[in-house]
Coordinates of C-alpha atoms in Angstrom, one line a residue:
Chain A
M19 CA -2.5 23.3 2.3
L20 CA -4.3 26.6 1.5
R21 CA -1.4 27.9 -0.6
Y22 CA -1.4 24.6 -2.4
A23 CA -5.2 24.9 -3.1
I24 CA -4.8 28.5 -4.4
K25 CA -1.9 27.4 -6.6
R26 CA -4.0 24.6 -8.1
I27 CA -7.0 26.9 -8.7
G28 CA -4.7 29.4 -10.5
L29 CA -3.3 26.7 -12.6
G30 CA -6.9 25.5 -13.4
L31 CA -7.8 29.0 -14.6
L32 CA -4.8 29.0 -16.9
I33 CA -6.0 25.7 -18.3
L34 CA -9.4 27.2 -18.9
I35 CA -8.0 30.1 -20.8
I36 CA -5.8 27.9 -23.0
V37 CA -8.8 25.6 -23.8
M38 CA -11.0 28.6 -24.7
V39 CA -8.3 30.1 -27.0
G40 CA -8.1 26.7 -28.7
M41 CA -11.9 26.6 -29.1
Y42 CA -11.9 30.0 -30.7
A43 CA -9.1 29.0 -33.0
A44 CA -11.2 25.9 -33.9
V45 CA -14.2 28.0 -34.8
F46 CA -12.2 29.9 -37.3
L47 CA -10.6 26.7 -38.7
V48 CA -13.8 24.8 -39.2
P49 CA -15.5 25.7 -42.5
G50 CA -18.9 27.4 -42.2
D51 CA -19.9 30.9 -41.1
P52 CA -21.5 31.2 -37.7
A53 CA -23.4 34.3 -38.8
A54 CA -24.8 32.5 -41.9
V55 CA -25.9 29.6 -39.7
A56 CA -27.6 31.9 -37.3
L57 CA -29.4 34.0 -39.9
G58 CA -30.4 31.3 -42.4
P59 CA -29.9 31.0 -46.1
R60 CA -31.7 34.2 -47.0
A61 CA -29.6 36.6 -45.0
T62 CA -28.0 39.5 -46.8
P63 CA -24.3 40.2 -46.5
E64 CA -25.3 43.4 -44.7
M65 CA -27.2 41.4 -42.0
K66 CA -24.4 39.0 -41.6
R67 CA -21.9 41.8 -41.1
M68 CA -24.1 43.4 -38.5
L69 CA -24.5 40.1 -36.6
M70 CA -20.7 39.5 -36.8
E71 CA -20.2 42.9 -35.3
R72 CA -22.8 42.3 -32.6
M73 CA -21.2 38.9 -31.7
G74 CA -17.8 40.5 -31.7
L75 CA -16.6 38.1 -34.3
D76 CA -14.9 40.8 -36.4
Q77 CA -12.4 41.5 -33.6
P78 CA -9.0 39.9 -33.2
L79 CA -9.1 36.3 -31.8
I80 CA -7.4 37.3 -28.5
W81 CA -9.7 40.2 -28.0
Q82 CA -12.7 37.8 -28.5
V83 CA -11.3 35.5 -25.9
V84 CA -10.8 38.4 -23.4
N85 CA -14.4 39.5 -24.1
F86 CA -15.7 36.0 -23.6
F87 CA -14.0 35.7 -20.2
R88 CA -15.0 39.2 -19.2
N89 CA -18.6 38.2 -19.9
A90 CA -18.3 34.7 -18.4
L91 CA -17.0 36.3 -15.1
T92 CA -20.3 38.2 -14.8
G93 CA -22.2 34.9 -15.5
N94 CA -23.0 35.9 -19.1
L95 CA -22.1 33.1 -21.5
G96 CA -23.8 34.6 -24.5
I97 CA -27.2 34.0 -26.2
D98 CA -28.2 30.8 -28.0
V99 CA -28.6 31.7 -31.7
W100 CA -31.6 29.4 -32.1
S101 CA -33.8 29.9 -29.1
K102 CA -32.4 33.3 -28.2
R103 CA -32.2 32.2 -24.6
P104 CA -29.2 32.8 -22.4
V105 CA -26.6 30.0 -22.8
G106 CA -26.0 30.0 -19.0
T107 CA -29.7 29.1 -18.4
I108 CA -29.6 26.3 -21.0
I109 CA -26.5 24.8 -19.4
A110 CA -27.9 25.2 -15.9
E111 CA -30.9 23.1 -17.0
A112 CA -28.8 20.4 -18.7
L113 CA -25.9 20.1 -16.2
P114 CA -27.7 18.5 -13.2
N115 CA -28.8 15.6 -15.4
T116 CA -25.3 14.9 -16.6
L117 CA -23.8 15.3 -13.1
V118 CA -26.3 12.9 -11.6
L119 CA -25.6 10.5 -14.4
G120 CA -21.8 10.7 -13.9
V121 CA -21.8 10.6 -10.2
A122 CA -24.3 7.7 -10.1
S123 CA -22.3 5.7 -12.7
I124 CA -18.9 6.2 -10.9
G125 CA -20.7 5.6 -7.6
W126 CA -22.1 2.2 -8.3
S127 CA -18.9 1.1 -10.1
M128 CA -16.8 2.1 -7.1
L129 CA -19.1 0.3 -4.7
L130 CA -18.7 -2.8 -6.8
G131 CA -15.2 -2.5 -8.3
V132 CA -13.2 -1.6 -5.2
P133 CA -14.5 -4.5 -3.0
L134 CA -14.0 -6.8 -6.0
G135 CA -10.4 -5.7 -6.3
C136 CA -10.0 -6.3 -2.5
F137 CA -11.5 -9.8 -2.7
A138 CA -9.3 -10.6 -5.6
V139 CA -6.3 -9.8 -3.4
V140 CA -7.6 -11.8 -0.4
Y141 CA -8.2 -14.8 -2.6
R142 CA -5.3 -14.0 -4.9
D143 CA -4.5 -16.7 -7.5
G144 CA -7.6 -18.6 -6.6
W145 CA -10.6 -19.1 -8.8
L146 CA -12.4 -15.9 -7.6
D147 CA -9.4 -13.8 -8.5
R148 CA -9.2 -15.4 -12.0
L149 CA -12.9 -14.9 -12.5
V150 CA -12.8 -11.3 -11.5
G151 CA -9.8 -10.8 -13.7
I152 CA -11.5 -12.3 -16.8
L153 CA -14.7 -10.4 -16.2
S154 CA -12.8 -7.1 -15.6
V155 CA -10.9 -7.3 -18.9
S156 CA -14.1 -8.3 -20.7
V157 CA -16.1 -5.3 -19.5
I158 CA -13.2 -2.9 -20.0
A159 CA -13.1 -4.0 -23.6
L160 CA -16.8 -3.2 -24.1
P161 CA -17.4 0.4 -25.2
S162 CA -20.2 2.2 -23.4
F163 CA -22.2 2.9 -26.5
V164 CA -22.2 -0.8 -27.3
V165 CA -23.4 -1.6 -23.8
S166 CA -26.0 1.1 -24.1
I167 CA -27.5 -0.3 -27.3
Y168 CA -27.6 -3.8 -26.1
A169 CA -29.0 -2.8 -22.7
L170 CA -31.6 -0.8 -24.5
L171 CA -32.5 -3.7 -26.8
L172 CA -32.6 -6.2 -23.9
F173 CA -34.1 -4.4 -20.9
A174 CA -36.2 -1.6 -22.6
V175 CA -37.4 -3.3 -25.8
K176 CA -37.5 -7.0 -25.1
F177 CA -38.3 -7.1 -21.4
N178 CA -39.7 -3.6 -21.1
V179 CA -38.5 -3.1 -17.5
F180 CA -36.8 0.2 -17.9
P181 CA -37.7 3.2 -20.1
A182 CA -35.8 3.5 -23.3
I183 CA -35.5 7.2 -23.5
G184 CA -35.7 10.4 -21.4
A185 CA -34.7 11.3 -17.9
G186 CA -38.0 10.6 -16.2
Q187 CA -40.8 13.0 -15.4
P188 CA -39.6 16.2 -13.8
G189 CA -40.3 16.3 -10.1
N190 CA -40.9 12.5 -9.9
V191 CA -37.8 11.2 -8.2
A192 CA -38.8 7.5 -8.6
S193 CA -39.3 7.8 -12.3
Q194 CA -36.0 9.8 -12.6
I195 CA -34.1 7.0 -10.8
H196 CA -35.9 4.4 -13.0
A197 CA -34.7 6.2 -16.1
L198 CA -31.2 6.5 -14.7
V199 CA -30.6 2.8 -14.3
L200 CA -29.8 1.8 -17.9
P201 CA -27.5 4.8 -18.8
C202 CA -25.7 4.3 -15.4
F203 CA -25.2 0.7 -16.2
A204 CA -23.9 1.4 -19.6
I205 CA -21.3 4.0 -18.4
G206 CA -20.4 2.3 -15.1
L207 CA -19.9 -1.3 -16.4
G208 CA -16.4 -0.7 -17.9
W209 CA -15.4 1.2 -14.8
V210 CA -16.2 -1.7 -12.5
G211 CA -13.5 -3.6 -14.4
Y212 CA -11.0 -0.8 -14.4
L213 CA -11.4 -0.2 -10.7
A214 CA -11.2 -3.9 -9.8
R215 CA -8.0 -4.2 -11.8
L216 CA -6.5 -1.0 -10.5
V217 CA -7.3 -1.7 -6.9
R218 CA -6.0 -5.2 -7.2
A219 CA -2.7 -4.0 -8.7
S220 CA -2.0 -1.2 -6.2
M221 CA -3.2 -3.4 -3.4
L222 CA -0.8 -6.2 -4.3
E223 CA 2.0 -3.6 -4.3
V224 CA 1.0 -2.3 -0.8
M225 CA 0.6 -5.9 0.5
G226 CA 4.3 -6.4 0.0
E227 CA 5.3 -3.5 2.2
P228 CA 6.8 -4.2 5.7
H229 CA 4.0 -2.6 7.6
I230 CA 1.6 -5.2 6.3
R231 CA 3.9 -7.8 7.6
T232 CA 3.7 -6.0 11.0
A233 CA 0.0 -6.1 10.9
R234 CA 0.1 -9.8 10.1
A235 CA 2.6 -10.4 12.8
F236 CA 0.1 -9.1 15.3
G237 CA -2.3 -11.8 14.1
L238 CA -4.8 -9.5 12.4
P239 CA -7.3 -11.3 10.2
E240 CA -6.5 -11.1 6.5
W241 CA -9.6 -9.1 5.6
R242 CA -8.8 -6.6 8.3
V243 CA -5.2 -6.2 7.0
V244 CA -6.6 -5.7 3.5
F245 CA -9.4 -3.3 4.3
R246 CA -8.0 -1.3 7.1
F247 CA -4.2 -1.3 6.4
A248 CA -3.8 -1.8 2.7
L249 CA -6.9 -0.2 1.1
R250 CA -6.3 3.2 2.7
I251 CA -3.0 3.4 0.7
A252 CA -4.1 1.5 -2.3
I253 CA -7.1 3.8 -2.8
V254 CA -4.9 6.8 -3.6
P255 CA -4.1 6.0 -7.2
T256 CA -7.8 4.9 -7.6
I257 CA -9.0 8.4 -6.5
S258 CA -6.7 10.0 -9.1
L259 CA -8.1 7.7 -11.8
V260 CA -11.7 8.3 -10.7
A261 CA -11.2 12.0 -10.9
V262 CA -9.9 11.8 -14.4
G263 CA -12.6 9.3 -15.2
L264 CA -15.4 11.5 -13.9
G265 CA -14.2 14.2 -16.2
G266 CA -14.1 11.7 -19.0
I267 CA -17.6 10.5 -18.2
L268 CA -18.9 14.1 -18.7
S269 CA -17.6 13.9 -22.2
S270 CA -18.3 10.2 -22.9
A271 CA -21.9 11.0 -21.7
V272 CA -22.3 12.3 -25.2
F273 CA -22.9 8.8 -26.6
V274 CA -25.0 7.6 -23.8
E275 CA -27.1 10.7 -23.6
V276 CA -27.7 10.7 -27.3
I277 CA -28.6 7.0 -27.4
F278 CA -31.0 7.3 -24.4
A279 CA -32.2 10.7 -25.6
R280 CA -31.5 12.1 -22.1
P281 CA -31.3 15.9 -21.8
G282 CA -27.8 16.7 -20.5
I283 CA -24.5 18.4 -21.3
G284 CA -23.6 15.6 -23.7
S285 CA -26.6 15.8 -25.9
L286 CA -26.4 19.6 -25.7
I287 CA -22.9 19.6 -27.1
Y288 CA -23.9 17.1 -29.7
N289 CA -26.8 19.2 -31.0
A290 CA -24.8 22.4 -30.7
V291 CA -21.9 21.1 -32.7
T292 CA -24.1 19.6 -35.5
S293 CA -26.0 22.8 -35.8
R294 CA -22.9 25.1 -35.5
N295 CA -24.5 26.8 -32.5
Y296 CA -21.2 28.3 -31.3
P297 CA -22.3 30.2 -28.2
I298 CA -23.6 26.9 -26.8
V299 CA -20.4 25.0 -27.8
M300 CA -18.3 27.6 -26.1
G301 CA -20.4 27.7 -23.0
T302 CA -20.6 24.0 -22.5
V303 CA -16.8 23.5 -23.2
L304 CA -16.1 26.2 -20.6
V305 CA -18.4 24.6 -18.0
T306 CA -17.2 21.1 -18.6
T307 CA -13.5 22.1 -18.5
A308 CA -14.1 24.0 -15.3
L309 CA -15.8 21.0 -13.8
Y310 CA -13.0 18.7 -14.9
V311 CA -10.4 21.1 -13.2
A312 CA -12.6 21.3 -10.1
I313 CA -12.9 17.6 -9.8
T314 CA -9.1 17.1 -10.2
I315 CA -8.4 19.7 -7.5
T316 CA -10.9 18.1 -5.2
A317 CA -9.3 14.7 -5.8
D318 CA -5.8 16.0 -5.0
L319 CA -7.1 17.6 -1.8
L320 CA -8.8 14.3 -0.9
I321 CA -5.6 12.4 -1.4
A322 CA -3.8 14.9 0.9
R323 CA -6.5 14.2 3.4
L324 CA -6.0 10.4 3.2
D325 CA -2.2 10.3 3.2
P326 CA -0.7 12.3 6.1
R327 CA 2.7 12.3 4.3
V328 CA 1.3 14.2 1.3
R329 CA -0.5 16.5 3.7
D330 CA 2.8 17.4 5.4
V331 CA 4.4 18.3 2.0
F332 CA 1.6 20.8 1.4
R333 CA 1.7 22.3 4.9
D334 CA 4.0 25.3 4.8
Chain B
M17 CA 6.2 -33.1 29.5
T18 CA 7.5 -29.5 30.0
G19 CA 9.9 -28.9 27.2
P20 CA 11.4 -25.5 26.4
L21 CA 9.0 -22.8 25.4
L22 CA 10.2 -22.7 21.9
S23 CA 11.9 -25.6 20.2
V24 CA 12.7 -25.6 16.5
R25 CA 13.8 -29.1 15.3
G26 CA 15.4 -30.0 12.0
L27 CA 13.9 -27.0 10.2
S28 CA 14.6 -26.7 6.5
V29 CA 13.3 -23.9 4.4
N30 CA 13.6 -23.4 0.7
F31 CA 12.9 -20.4 -1.5
R32 CA 11.8 -20.8 -5.0
T33 CA 13.5 -18.1 -7.1
P34 CA 14.0 -17.6 -10.8
Q35 CA 17.6 -18.8 -10.3
G36 CA 16.4 -22.0 -8.8
I37 CA 15.7 -23.4 -5.4
V38 CA 17.7 -21.6 -2.6
R39 CA 18.1 -23.6 0.6
A40 CA 17.7 -20.8 3.2
L41 CA 17.7 -23.1 6.2
G42 CA 19.0 -26.6 6.4
N43 CA 18.2 -28.8 9.4
V44 CA 18.2 -26.0 12.0
S45 CA 17.4 -26.7 15.6
I46 CA 17.2 -24.1 18.3
Q47 CA 15.6 -23.8 21.7
A48 CA 14.5 -21.0 23.9
G49 CA 13.3 -21.4 27.4
A50 CA 11.1 -19.1 29.5
G51 CA 13.1 -16.2 30.9
E52 CA 16.0 -16.9 28.5
V53 CA 17.4 -14.5 25.9
V54 CA 18.7 -16.4 22.9
G55 CA 20.9 -14.8 20.3
I56 CA 21.1 -15.8 16.7
V57 CA 24.2 -14.3 15.0
G58 CA 25.7 -14.6 11.5
E59 CA 26.5 -12.5 8.5
S60 CA 24.0 -11.3 5.9
G61 CA 22.3 -14.1 4.1
C62 CA 23.0 -16.8 6.6
G63 CA 19.3 -17.5 7.2
K64 CA 18.9 -15.8 10.6
S65 CA 16.0 -13.6 9.5
T66 CA 14.4 -16.5 7.7
L67 CA 14.5 -18.4 10.9
A68 CA 12.8 -15.5 12.8
A69 CA 10.2 -15.2 10.1
A70 CA 9.5 -18.9 10.1
V71 CA 8.9 -18.9 13.9
G72 CA 6.4 -16.0 13.4
N73 CA 4.9 -17.9 10.4
L74 CA 5.6 -14.8 8.3
L75 CA 7.7 -16.3 5.5
P76 CA 7.1 -14.8 2.1
G77 CA 5.0 -16.6 -0.4
N78 CA 7.8 -18.2 -2.3
A79 CA 9.2 -20.0 0.8
E80 CA 8.3 -23.5 1.6
I81 CA 9.1 -25.4 4.8
A82 CA 10.7 -28.7 3.5
A83 CA 11.2 -30.4 6.8
G84 CA 11.2 -30.0 10.5
E85 CA 8.9 -28.7 13.2
I86 CA 8.5 -25.6 15.3
R87 CA 7.2 -26.5 18.7
F88 CA 5.8 -23.8 20.9
R89 CA 4.5 -24.9 24.3
D90 CA 4.8 -28.5 23.0
R91 CA 2.6 -27.9 20.1
D92 CA 3.9 -28.0 16.5
I93 CA 2.7 -24.6 15.2
L94 CA 3.3 -25.7 11.6
R95 CA 0.5 -28.3 12.0
L96 CA -2.0 -25.7 13.4
G97 CA -4.7 -24.3 11.2
S98 CA -4.2 -20.8 10.0
D99 CA -6.7 -19.4 12.5
A100 CA -4.9 -21.0 15.4
Q101 CA -1.6 -19.7 14.1
R102 CA -3.0 -16.3 13.9
Q103 CA -4.2 -16.5 17.5
L104 CA -0.7 -17.3 18.5
R105 CA 0.7 -14.3 16.7
G106 CA 0.3 -11.1 18.6
R107 CA -1.0 -12.8 21.7
E108 CA 1.8 -15.4 22.5
I109 CA 4.5 -14.6 19.9
A110 CA 5.3 -11.0 19.1
M111 CA 7.9 -9.7 16.7
V112 CA 10.0 -6.5 16.6
F113 CA 11.1 -5.9 13.0
Q114 CA 14.3 -4.7 11.6
D115 CA 13.3 -1.5 9.9
P116 CA 11.4 0.9 12.2
M117 CA 11.0 3.3 9.3
T118 CA 8.7 1.1 7.4
A119 CA 7.3 -1.2 10.1
F120 CA 4.3 1.0 10.7
S121 CA 1.5 2.0 8.4
P122 CA 2.2 5.5 7.2
V123 CA -1.4 6.5 7.0
L124 CA -2.7 5.5 10.3
T125 CA -1.9 7.2 13.6
I126 CA 0.3 5.4 16.1
G127 CA -2.7 5.2 18.4
E128 CA -4.9 3.6 15.8
Q129 CA -2.2 1.0 15.0
L130 CA -1.5 0.2 18.7
I131 CA -5.2 -0.2 19.3
E132 CA -5.5 -2.4 16.2
F133 CA -2.6 -4.6 17.4
Q134 CA -4.6 -5.5 20.5
H135 CA -7.5 -6.8 18.6
Q136 CA -7.2 -10.2 20.2
M137 CA -8.2 -8.7 23.5
T138 CA -11.9 -9.0 22.9
D139 CA -13.0 -8.2 26.4
V140 CA -11.3 -4.8 26.6
D141 CA -12.9 -1.7 25.1
K142 CA -11.2 0.8 22.8
A143 CA -10.6 3.5 25.5
E144 CA -8.9 0.9 27.7
K145 CA -6.7 -0.3 24.8
R146 CA -5.7 3.3 24.2
R147 CA -4.7 3.7 27.9
R148 CA -2.7 0.5 27.7
A149 CA -0.9 1.7 24.5
E150 CA -0.1 5.0 26.2
A151 CA 1.2 3.3 29.3
M152 CA 3.3 1.0 27.2
L153 CA 4.8 3.9 25.2
A154 CA 5.6 5.6 28.5
R155 CA 7.3 2.4 29.7
V156 CA 9.6 2.2 26.8
G157 CA 10.6 5.8 27.5
I158 CA 8.6 7.9 25.0
S159 CA 7.8 11.2 26.6
D160 CA 4.3 12.8 26.0
A161 CA 3.0 9.4 25.0
G162 CA -0.6 10.6 24.9
L163 CA 0.3 13.2 22.3
R164 CA 2.3 10.7 20.2
L165 CA -0.7 8.4 19.9
N166 CA -2.4 11.1 17.8
G167 CA 0.7 11.5 15.6
Y168 CA 1.9 9.5 12.5
P169 CA 5.0 7.3 12.3
H170 CA 6.8 9.8 10.0
E171 CA 6.6 12.4 12.6
M172 CA 8.8 10.3 14.9
S173 CA 12.5 9.8 15.0
G174 CA 14.0 6.4 14.2
G175 CA 14.7 5.7 17.8
M176 CA 11.2 6.6 18.9
R177 CA 9.8 4.4 16.2
Q178 CA 12.0 1.5 17.3
R179 CA 10.8 2.0 20.9
T180 CA 7.2 2.1 19.6
A181 CA 7.8 -1.1 17.8
I182 CA 9.1 -2.7 21.0
A183 CA 6.1 -1.3 22.9
A184 CA 3.7 -2.7 20.3
A185 CA 5.3 -6.1 20.6
L186 CA 5.0 -6.0 24.4
L187 CA 1.3 -4.8 24.4
M188 CA -0.1 -8.3 24.6
S189 CA 2.5 -9.5 27.1
P190 CA 3.6 -12.3 24.7
S191 CA 5.5 -15.2 26.1
L192 CA 7.9 -15.2 23.1
L193 CA 9.4 -12.0 21.8
I194 CA 11.4 -12.2 18.5
A195 CA 13.5 -9.2 17.7
D196 CA 14.9 -9.3 14.2
E197 CA 17.8 -6.9 14.0
P198 CA 16.3 -4.6 16.5
T199 CA 19.1 -2.0 16.3
T200 CA 20.5 -2.4 12.8
A201 CA 18.7 0.6 11.3
L202 CA 19.8 2.9 14.1
D203 CA 22.9 4.9 14.8
V204 CA 25.2 3.9 17.7
T205 CA 23.7 6.3 20.2
L206 CA 20.2 5.0 19.6
E207 CA 21.5 1.5 19.5
A208 CA 22.8 1.9 23.0
Q209 CA 19.5 3.2 24.1
I210 CA 17.6 0.4 22.6
I211 CA 20.0 -2.2 24.1
Y212 CA 19.6 -0.5 27.5
L213 CA 15.8 -0.7 27.0
L214 CA 15.8 -4.4 26.1
R215 CA 18.1 -5.1 29.1
T216 CA 15.7 -3.4 31.4
L217 CA 12.7 -5.2 29.9
R218 CA 14.6 -8.5 30.4
R219 CA 14.7 -8.0 34.1
D220 CA 11.0 -8.0 34.6
Y221 CA 9.9 -10.1 31.7
N222 CA 9.3 -13.8 32.1
G223 CA 9.0 -14.9 28.6
A224 CA 11.7 -15.9 26.1
I225 CA 13.4 -13.4 23.9
V226 CA 15.1 -14.4 20.6
V227 CA 17.4 -11.6 19.3
V228 CA 18.6 -11.9 15.7
S229 CA 21.6 -9.7 14.9
H230 CA 24.7 -9.6 12.9
H231 CA 26.2 -7.4 15.6
L232 CA 28.3 -9.4 18.1
G233 CA 28.2 -6.5 20.5
V234 CA 24.4 -6.5 20.7
I235 CA 24.5 -10.3 21.2
A236 CA 27.1 -10.1 24.0
E237 CA 25.1 -7.4 25.8
L238 CA 21.8 -9.1 25.7
C239 CA 21.9 -12.8 25.4
D240 CA 22.3 -15.8 27.7
R241 CA 22.9 -18.3 24.9
V242 CA 24.0 -17.9 21.3
Y243 CA 23.5 -19.8 18.0
V244 CA 26.0 -18.9 15.3
M245 CA 24.6 -19.5 11.8
Y246 CA 26.4 -19.9 8.6
A247 CA 24.9 -20.7 5.1
G248 CA 21.6 -21.7 6.6
E249 CA 23.0 -24.0 9.3
V250 CA 23.8 -23.6 13.0
V251 CA 27.5 -24.1 13.2
E252 CA 28.0 -23.4 16.9
S253 CA 25.8 -23.0 19.9
A254 CA 27.1 -22.0 23.4
P255 CA 26.3 -19.9 26.4
V256 CA 27.4 -16.4 25.7
D257 CA 30.5 -16.4 27.9
A258 CA 31.8 -19.7 26.4
L259 CA 31.1 -18.4 22.9
F260 CA 33.0 -15.2 23.3
H261 CA 35.9 -16.7 25.3
Q262 CA 36.1 -20.3 24.1
A263 CA 34.7 -20.3 20.6
R264 CA 35.5 -23.7 18.9
H265 CA 34.2 -23.4 15.4
P266 CA 36.6 -21.7 13.0
Y267 CA 33.8 -19.6 11.6
T268 CA 32.9 -18.3 15.1
R269 CA 36.5 -17.5 15.8
A270 CA 36.9 -15.7 12.5
L271 CA 33.7 -13.7 13.2
L272 CA 35.0 -12.7 16.6
E273 CA 38.3 -11.6 15.1
C274 CA 36.5 -9.4 12.7
D275 CA 34.8 -7.5 15.5
P276 CA 36.4 -4.0 15.4
A277 CA 35.6 -3.7 19.2
R278 CA 38.2 -6.4 19.8
L279 CA 41.1 -4.5 18.2
D280 CA 43.4 -3.3 20.8
Q281 CA 45.7 -1.2 18.6
P282 CA 45.1 0.8 15.4
A283 CA 45.2 -1.4 12.3
E284 CA 45.5 -0.2 8.7
F285 CA 43.0 -2.7 7.5
L286 CA 40.1 -4.2 9.5
P287 CA 40.3 -8.0 9.6
T288 CA 37.8 -9.8 7.3
I289 CA 37.0 -13.4 6.5
A290 CA 38.4 -14.1 3.1
G291 CA 36.0 -15.3 0.4
E292 CA 32.3 -15.0 0.2
I293 CA 29.3 -16.8 1.6
P294 CA 28.5 -19.8 -0.7
D295 CA 25.8 -19.7 -3.4
L296 CA 22.9 -21.3 -1.6
T297 CA 21.5 -22.8 -4.9
V298 CA 24.6 -25.1 -5.2
L299 CA 25.8 -26.1 -1.8
P300 CA 29.1 -28.0 -1.5
D301 CA 28.9 -31.6 -0.4
G302 CA 31.2 -31.1 2.6
C303 CA 31.4 -28.5 5.2
S304 CA 29.9 -25.3 3.9
F305 CA 32.5 -23.1 5.5
A306 CA 35.5 -25.2 4.2
P307 CA 36.1 -23.0 1.1
R308 CA 36.8 -20.0 3.4
C309 CA 38.3 -21.9 6.3
A310 CA 42.1 -21.6 7.0
L311 CA 42.1 -24.9 8.8
A312 CA 40.2 -27.0 6.1
D313 CA 41.7 -30.4 5.2
D314 CA 40.6 -33.6 3.5
R315 CA 38.1 -34.5 6.2
C316 CA 36.1 -31.3 5.4
R317 CA 34.9 -32.8 2.1
I318 CA 32.5 -34.8 4.2
R319 CA 29.7 -32.8 5.9
P320 CA 30.4 -32.5 9.6
E321 CA 27.7 -33.2 12.2
L322 CA 27.0 -31.0 15.2
T323 CA 29.3 -32.3 17.9
S324 CA 28.4 -31.9 21.6
L325 CA 31.4 -30.4 23.4
S326 CA 29.8 -30.1 26.8
E327 CA 26.3 -29.9 28.2
D328 CA 25.3 -26.8 26.3
H329 CA 28.1 -26.2 23.9
A330 CA 28.2 -27.7 20.4
A331 CA 30.0 -27.0 17.1
R332 CA 29.7 -28.4 13.6
C333 CA 33.4 -29.1 12.7
H334 CA 35.6 -32.1 12.3
R335 CA 38.4 -30.5 14.3
V336 CA 36.5 -30.2 17.5
S337 CA 36.1 -32.9 20.0
P338 CA 34.8 -32.8 23.6

């Protein structure tokens, strides 16, 4: 298990390096001069050259990547060209907002979607199953930015029950939770449908296995067969999906954070890209990719925890 | 009235398949009394496992019971509500399944599952259920039973899993034990061990046991009475000695001749029954065995009835008479 974890982390680092090389390549492909952006229209070529040198942009691409990683390992992600503050600090301020948003969104959709999938299996082919199926497909089809805008219009503008923008007052947990409701709803709604469908499908597959027949042969009630015997196995593909999904939410949070004007990684990336603020772009991409990799590794270890057969494969 | 513990009468089961309706069982009647071991034998696809599943009310979703009744303790269990049926399962009727490799959940420990299987014992706490499970594992010959309870099914050998399956079935002291091919997935050494185990259990077990097998040796070793099935019908029923020594139905005879254990000298080819089992979607009007029967004649175009040959011996063939 330990060796497996180390192998996965090594692979994750490799992914990070590849992503960053790609990012550096993109910077050079996209038109626009980072130094010109940083210094403004009245900068002289001399000033630009000096800044390029200071940022290390005159060096070969690979060397820049190496430098970036060397700095990143010491916790130094560079300096924001606008505010002149360290990029690491800016990300550290924005990240918790996005993490809370992502975890809360996936959290409520799991709490609702997984039981819905199970109920659909218990009452399979009945009206409840059909209803859950239709609703699931409907909410999957709704993009989160559409849900965001309508949720805003309805609950913030018309009924005025939830705040339209912001992440609540700092230090006031109640107001922060209050501000979290609508963005969470917007992101999580589609996931409820996904999870209900996925759990239903993998559950139906498991329900056909002989050990489920054994459980039934011992007269166990259907709900107990579903929740205790089948769910434990059917949840494994769901965990993989949620892991990928949580990573996806960190990036799809861009829309929702921009729409709800929430400070977070998403709006940070959005603003950085529109203003060509490359140190911020690089820093946030590195951090989100690292998070993505960490979540995937955690999910794999969790799966190994849930399925003893997988655990034994990793044991050496 | 005190009838036999289990009495299946005129049971017909159909399967809806994309190829049409398959008649898995046609008018099958069997009985099993307390303290009796009844064997059901036949080749693959003859409906013996369907019969076992029907008694346990575990038929797959595409099966429908077209006719007949399954009486257990004089109550037709097909007429019971689903809760009452569930109460019977596990407590009164227990099953040992064919494939011990997949019969247990791979993600729960043996102990968790054996405790779970006793859920109908509401007056007993978890620790006591665990002690009962450990004692039962020890009884079926699993060493370090306490340790095994913490292990997972895939950590056990096939033989141990089959023993565990038998232990699980006996946990609730059911009055009817149905063993569907209890030794088929095992090699001969383990098969012998399991037969030995079932024979020992037989001695101090008062309920009825129904053993389903295609293996004549298993049937001969274990059973008091045997039903031979062919194409979803019972073609002969007899006490085990009569069946093995005075078989009357041509199919039973052919089956016995195919048993390699009966060969007394080396043969270049093993004996087989010519032809194949009939397509159960289109049954012949007459005797279903007639197309493969060496003795078939004109009479066999009409479906034969089950003819009583003696008090407890019957065969479904025009050629037999008492």
